[in-house]
Amino acid sequence: MVERKIGDKNLRLVREDITEMEVDAFVFDITEDVKLGSGFGAAIQQRGGIVIQKELDEIGGCPTGEAVVTEAGILKADWIIHANGPKFREEDEEGKLRKTVQSALARAEEKGVKRLAFPPMGTGLYQVPLDLCSRVMVKTISDHLAEGGTLEEVLIAAPDNREFDPFKAQIQEGA
Amino acid sequence: MANQAKTHKIKMMEEQLAKKLNRQVVGSLVGCVHCGMCDESCHYVLAFPDDHKMTPSYKADQVRKLFKANHDWTGSVFPWWVGADKVPLSDDDLETLKDIAFGTCTNCRRCTLSCPMGVDTATLNRIMRGLLSHVGVMPEGVRVVSKDQWEIGNQMGVLKEDYIDTIEWMSEELEEDLGHAEATIPMEKKGAKIMYCINPREVKYDPRTIKEAALIFWAAGEDWTMPDEGWDNTNFGLFSGDDGLGGACAKREYEKARELGVDKIVISECGHGFRSTRFEGVNWAGESEPVPMESSVMTMLNYVREGKIKVDPTKNPEKMTFHDSCNNARSGGFFEEPRELLNLVAMDFQEMYPNRAEGFCCTGGGGAMSMSEYTPRRLESAKIKADQIRATGAKVVVTSCHNCVDGLNDLIKHYKLDCEVKQLVNLVANALVLDEVEKPVEEVAVPEEITVKPVAEAEPLAGRKILVVDDEEDVRTFLITVFEDAGAEVISAADGNEAIAMAREHLPDLISLDLSMPGKDGVETFVELRSTAETEEIPVCVVTGHPEFRQVIYDRPVPPPEGYLGKPVDEDKLVAYASHILEHRNEKAN
C-alpha cells in the first residue's frame, strides 16, 4: 500500500476507476464551460445520469483554478467536485494547479467530506507534466491535511503505471 | 523581431518541436527541394488540382518553417528564402494550421514513395498535429476521442461493464449457434497462448466480428483469451501526433499481456491498430523486450496453411477486390498475406490498380472520420479510390482495417457504387467447414450444421414499444414490419419534431432513429431527446446510411446512442440489436 500518514489523516494512492469509487466525493477535471464531455465526463454521465450535467448547466461556468460542486446522481459517491485545472501548457501551470487543488479541497471541506478522491489532474489529454503534477498535488494535499478540517483521507486514483509510479515516488519521499 | 510577437501557445509549440527532432525527422525537414514529384501521388491534389495548398510540400512546409526559424542556419541567413520569416505568430494562425494538418492530409504516406529525397511528409504532418494538440488546438472530434482513450482506456469511451456485457452477449450467441457448451469467449484466462485485442468499433457497432473471430479460434482449437482491460488495439496517438497518448495506450496492451502470461498478442483487423501496436507503440512506450505480436490475418492464414481449420471458398462466390490499408501495407509491408488468405477463402478475386504500397487511401486516415467538419472535403478526395473500385466491377471490397471499412462505406454511398465492404474475418468465418475440423487440442463433438435459435425466441420483442423514426416511407414500413414481426408494438414518426413529440407522449422502450431527414435532422433530434428529462433515458438505435452519424459519435454533445446500424438494414441484425439493447437496459436498471 502506498500512503503517507499526516497526523491521524491519510494520503493514499490507489489504482481504482475514480468514477466508481466508494468515497464521499471525487474530483473531476472540468473545463470552463462546465460540460462533462468525454473521458471521465462520459463515464460520469453514463453511470451517474444526466442530472449531473443539468446541475452544472445551472451553475453555468467555472474559471481556471476554481471548483464547483454537484450531487453525483446514482454513482457511489455523494458529491462530485468539478475543478478546472490548467490545460494545454497554459501560463503559470504550477500556480494554477496548486490553486485548483486548494479550491477542490475547500469545496470538500464545505460539504463535510471525509473521504475524497482525486485523479492526477490534467496529466492526460491536458498535457500537464507528470513530475510537476505529482509534486504539486502531493504537497498541496499534504499541507491541507496537516492543517486539520473534516477530511480524513484523500486518495489519488491512478490506474496506469505511467501515473502511479511518479505519484508513488512523491508520496514515499515525504512519508 | 518575430519572437516578440509570438503567443504563449506558439512558444510552447516551438519548445515541443525541439523534442521531436531526430535524424529521420531532420532528414525530412531539410531534404525537400520542392520538385513537385509528390504532388500527383496525393488524393487531395488529384481532387483539387488548382489548389497549391493541397500539395504535400505545402503541408510539410508548415513544420519546416518553424524548424528553419528555430533550428537551421538557413533560417538565420536566408529567412525570406526558406520561409523562416513567415512562422505563425497569432493563435488565429494556429486555426489555419489545424485545418491544414487535420483537414487536408490523411497521413497515408503515399507521397513519401514518390519523393526522390526520401522525405516523409506524413511524419512531418503528424508532428504538426502533435504540436497543435499539445496546446489544445485540434478538431472537437479529436479532442473527444483522445480524452476517451486517455481516461476510459479506449477511443470510443466504451465502459468496462459495457465491454464485458458485449463479449458475454457474443459468447452466448456463439454457444447457442454451435450448440456446444465449450464454444465460448474466454475472458482473463491466465497462461493462454493468445490475447486477442480488438478495435472498440467492434464492441460498439460491429460485435459480429468478435463472434466470427471466436468461431475461428474455436474451430482451430486455439487456447486464447480476451483481456478485461488493455483490449483496445487502436491508438489515437498515432492519429493526433500525441506520443504520450501513443505510449500510454500501447503500454496498457503490453502490460496486460505480461500480466496474463500469454505467448503473443493477436491484433484484430485494424490497420491503425496493427501499426501502432506492432511497430510504433514499442518505441512510444519505451519497450525493450516487447511481447510477440501479429495481425489476426496471419493467425487465420496460418490456421488454414497448417490445416487447423478447413475452408470452402465456394461459400464466398462473389467477385471481390482488395483494398490495402495504408497502415498495414505502405507502413507495415503487409501485402501478400491478406491476398493469400483471400484467395483461399473466396472464389473470384480481382486486383484493383494501383495496389499494395501504391494503393490510394480510402480517406479513412486511421481516424479521419472523427472530424465531421472535414467530411465533404474528405469525400471529394475519395473520388480516385471510388474510380479504382468501380473499375474492378467487384461486388465486395475486402479490407483488413476497421477505419477503412468506415471510409469505404462512406465513399461507396457517396459515389453510389454497387458493392459492399467485408473484412477477412467475415469471409473466413463464412467459409469455415466445421464438420471436417480436426481438433488438435481436445476432441469435441461438432454438430454437422449450425443450429437455428429455438422458436421460443420467435417474438423476442414481445411487450416492447418501439418508435420508428424515418422520413422515407418505404424504409419506415420495412422497419415497422420487422419490429412487429418480432412481437413489438410499433409507433412511427416521419420527422424530428414529430419524433420528439411522440417520444414524450408514448415513452417507448426504444427509438430507431434515422439521421438524415429534412427539417430537424436526426442529430438535432437525438441531442434534444437526450437533453430532455422525459426522454433522456430512452435507448436509441441509429439507423442511417450517411456519414453525419459520426458527429454524434465523435463530437459527443450528449452520451452516444446505444446502437448503430448502417442501411440497408439486415432484418436479423436489427432484431438482435434491439433485443440486446433492451436486455442490457433492463440489467442496468436492476
GROMACS .gro file of N, CA and C in nm, chain A residues 28 38-43 45-47 50 54 88-91 123-127 160-162, chain B residues 8 12 133-136 138 143-144 146-148 150-152 159 161 242 252 255 530-531 536 559:
model
  144
   28PHE      N    1  -1.340   1.591  -1.044
   28PHE     CA    2  -1.338   1.578  -1.190
   28PHE      C    3  -1.275   1.703  -1.248
   38SER      N    4  -1.624   1.406  -2.286
   38SER     CA    5  -1.589   1.263  -2.298
   38SER      C    6  -1.497   1.219  -2.184
   39GLY      N    7  -1.437   1.101  -2.197
   39GLY     CA    8  -1.347   1.050  -2.094
   39GLY      C    9  -1.422   1.026  -1.963
   40PHE      N   10  -1.363   1.069  -1.851
   40PHE     CA   11  -1.431   1.052  -1.723
   40PHE      C   12  -1.568   1.121  -1.724
   41GLY      N   13  -1.579   1.230  -1.801
   41GLY     CA   14  -1.707   1.301  -1.811
   41GLY      C   15  -1.815   1.210  -1.869
   42ALA      N   16  -1.778   1.133  -1.971
   42ALA     CA   17  -1.875   1.041  -2.031
   42ALA      C   18  -1.912   0.931  -1.931
   43ALA      N   19  -1.813   0.883  -1.855
   43ALA     CA   20  -1.840   0.779  -1.755
   43ALA      C   21  -1.934   0.835  -1.647
   45GLN      N   22  -2.156   1.072  -1.684
   45GLN     CA   23  -2.292   1.085  -1.741
   45GLN      C   24  -2.359   0.950  -1.755
   46GLN      N   25  -2.283   0.852  -1.806
   46GLN     CA   26  -2.347   0.722  -1.833
   46GLN      C   27  -2.374   0.644  -1.706
   47ARG      N   28  -2.284   0.658  -1.607
   47ARG     CA   29  -2.305   0.582  -1.483
   47ARG      C   30  -2.388   0.661  -1.381
   50ILE      N   31  -2.800   1.194  -1.626
   50ILE     CA   32  -2.788   1.324  -1.691
   50ILE      C   33  -2.815   1.440  -1.594
   54LYS      N   34  -2.714   1.862  -1.586
   54LYS     CA   35  -2.819   1.964  -1.569
   54LYS      C   36  -2.784   2.058  -1.453
   88PHE      N   37  -0.341   2.232  -2.139
   88PHE     CA   38  -0.265   2.254  -2.263
   88PHE      C   39  -0.154   2.358  -2.245
   89ARG      N   40  -0.072   2.336  -2.147
   89ARG     CA   41   0.051   2.414  -2.126
   89ARG      C   42   0.025   2.562  -2.111
   90GLU      N   43  -0.085   2.599  -2.049
   90GLU     CA   44  -0.111   2.742  -2.032
   90GLU      C   45  -0.012   2.802  -1.932
   91GLU      N   46  -0.005   2.933  -1.929
   91GLU     CA   47   0.094   3.001  -1.844
   91GLU      C   48   0.067   2.975  -1.696
  123THR      N   49  -0.302   1.522  -1.643
  123THR     CA   50  -0.179   1.461  -1.697
  123THR      C   51  -0.200   1.381  -1.825
  124GLY      N   52  -0.324   1.371  -1.871
  124GLY     CA   53  -0.350   1.300  -1.996
  124GLY      C   54  -0.364   1.399  -2.110
  125LEU      N   55  -0.486   1.409  -2.160
  125LEU     CA   56  -0.512   1.498  -2.273
  125LEU      C   57  -0.459   1.639  -2.248
  126TYR      N   58  -0.470   1.686  -2.124
  126TYR     CA   59  -0.439   1.827  -2.097
  126TYR      C   60  -0.290   1.857  -2.082
  127GLN      N   61  -0.206   1.755  -2.094
  127GLN     CA   62  -0.061   1.773  -2.112
  127GLN      C   63   0.012   1.832  -1.992
  160ASP      N   64  -0.303   0.358  -1.422
  160ASP     CA   65  -0.188   0.323  -1.508
  160ASP      C   66  -0.056   0.340  -1.434
  161ASN      N   67   0.039   0.252  -1.460
  161ASN     CA   68   0.173   0.266  -1.401
  161ASN      C   69   0.236   0.399  -1.437
  162ARG      N   70   0.205   0.447  -1.557
  162ARG     CA   71   0.261   0.574  -1.603
  162ARG      C   72   0.236   0.685  -1.502
  183HIS      N   73   0.199   3.269  -2.631
  183HIS     CA   74   0.249   3.164  -2.541
  183HIS      C   75   0.234   3.026  -2.605
  187MET      N   76   0.522   2.746  -2.678
  187MET     CA   77   0.514   2.608  -2.628
  187MET      C   78   0.530   2.507  -2.742
  308SER      N   79  -0.197   1.972  -3.093
  308SER     CA   80  -0.270   1.905  -2.984
  308SER      C   81  -0.207   1.940  -2.849
  309HIS      N   82  -0.077   1.957  -2.848
  309HIS     CA   83  -0.005   1.989  -2.724
  309HIS      C   84  -0.057   2.119  -2.662
  310VAL      N   85  -0.100   2.213  -2.747
  310VAL     CA   86  -0.151   2.341  -2.694
  310VAL      C   87  -0.303   2.350  -2.708
  311GLY      N   88  -0.368   2.236  -2.731
  311GLY     CA   89  -0.514   2.232  -2.729
  311GLY      C   90  -0.583   2.276  -2.856
  313MET      N   91  -0.717   2.155  -3.179
  313MET     CA   92  -0.749   2.032  -3.253
  313MET      C   93  -0.899   2.029  -3.281
  318ARG      N   94  -1.040   1.584  -2.998
  318ARG     CA   95  -1.034   1.608  -2.853
  318ARG      C   96  -1.117   1.504  -2.778
  319VAL      N   97  -1.237   1.479  -2.828
  319VAL     CA   98  -1.328   1.384  -2.763
  319VAL      C   99  -1.267   1.243  -2.760
  321SER      N  100  -0.953   1.150  -2.808
  321SER     CA  101  -0.828   1.143  -2.731
  321SER      C  102  -0.858   1.135  -2.581
  322LYS      N  103  -0.953   1.213  -2.535
  322LYS     CA  104  -0.985   1.214  -2.391
  322LYS      C  105  -1.043   1.079  -2.349
  323ASP      N  106  -1.128   1.023  -2.435
  323ASP     CA  107  -1.182   0.889  -2.407
  323ASP      C  108  -1.069   0.788  -2.392
  325TRP      N  109  -0.745   0.840  -2.332
  325TRP     CA  110  -0.663   0.868  -2.214
  325TRP      C  111  -0.732   0.816  -2.087
  326GLU      N  112  -0.860   0.846  -2.071
  326GLU     CA  113  -0.923   0.827  -1.940
  326GLU      C  114  -1.004   0.699  -1.926
  327ILE      N  115  -1.070   0.656  -2.034
  327ILE     CA  116  -1.151   0.533  -2.026
  327ILE      C  117  -1.069   0.413  -2.072
  334LEU      N  118  -1.745   0.177  -2.168
  334LEU     CA  119  -1.721   0.149  -2.027
  334LEU      C  120  -1.695   0.000  -2.008
  336GLU      N  121  -1.809  -0.221  -1.807
  336GLU     CA  122  -1.926  -0.307  -1.794
  336GLU      C  123  -1.993  -0.331  -1.930
  417ASP      N  124   0.011   1.275  -3.062
  417ASP     CA  125   0.045   1.281  -2.920
  417ASP      C  126   0.120   1.153  -2.882
  427ARG      N  127  -0.063  -0.022  -2.206
  427ARG     CA  128  -0.176  -0.094  -2.144
  427ARG      C  129  -0.189  -0.234  -2.204
  430GLU      N  130   0.136  -0.448  -2.101
  430GLU     CA  131   0.136  -0.485  -1.959
  430GLU      C  132   0.029  -0.590  -1.930
  705ARG      N  133  -3.195   1.340  -2.586
  705ARG     CA  134  -3.100   1.312  -2.477
  705ARG      C  135  -3.098   1.425  -2.372
  706SER      N  136  -3.138   1.543  -2.413
  706SER     CA  137  -3.130   1.658  -2.321
  706SER      C  138  -3.263   1.688  -2.255
  711GLU      N  139  -3.459   1.137  -2.186
  711GLU     CA  140  -3.313   1.119  -2.182
  711GLU      C  141  -3.271   0.974  -2.163
  734PRO      N  142  -2.441   1.186  -2.427
  734PRO     CA  143  -2.397   1.046  -2.433
  734PRO      C  144  -2.437   0.978  -2.564
   0.00000   0.00000   0.00000
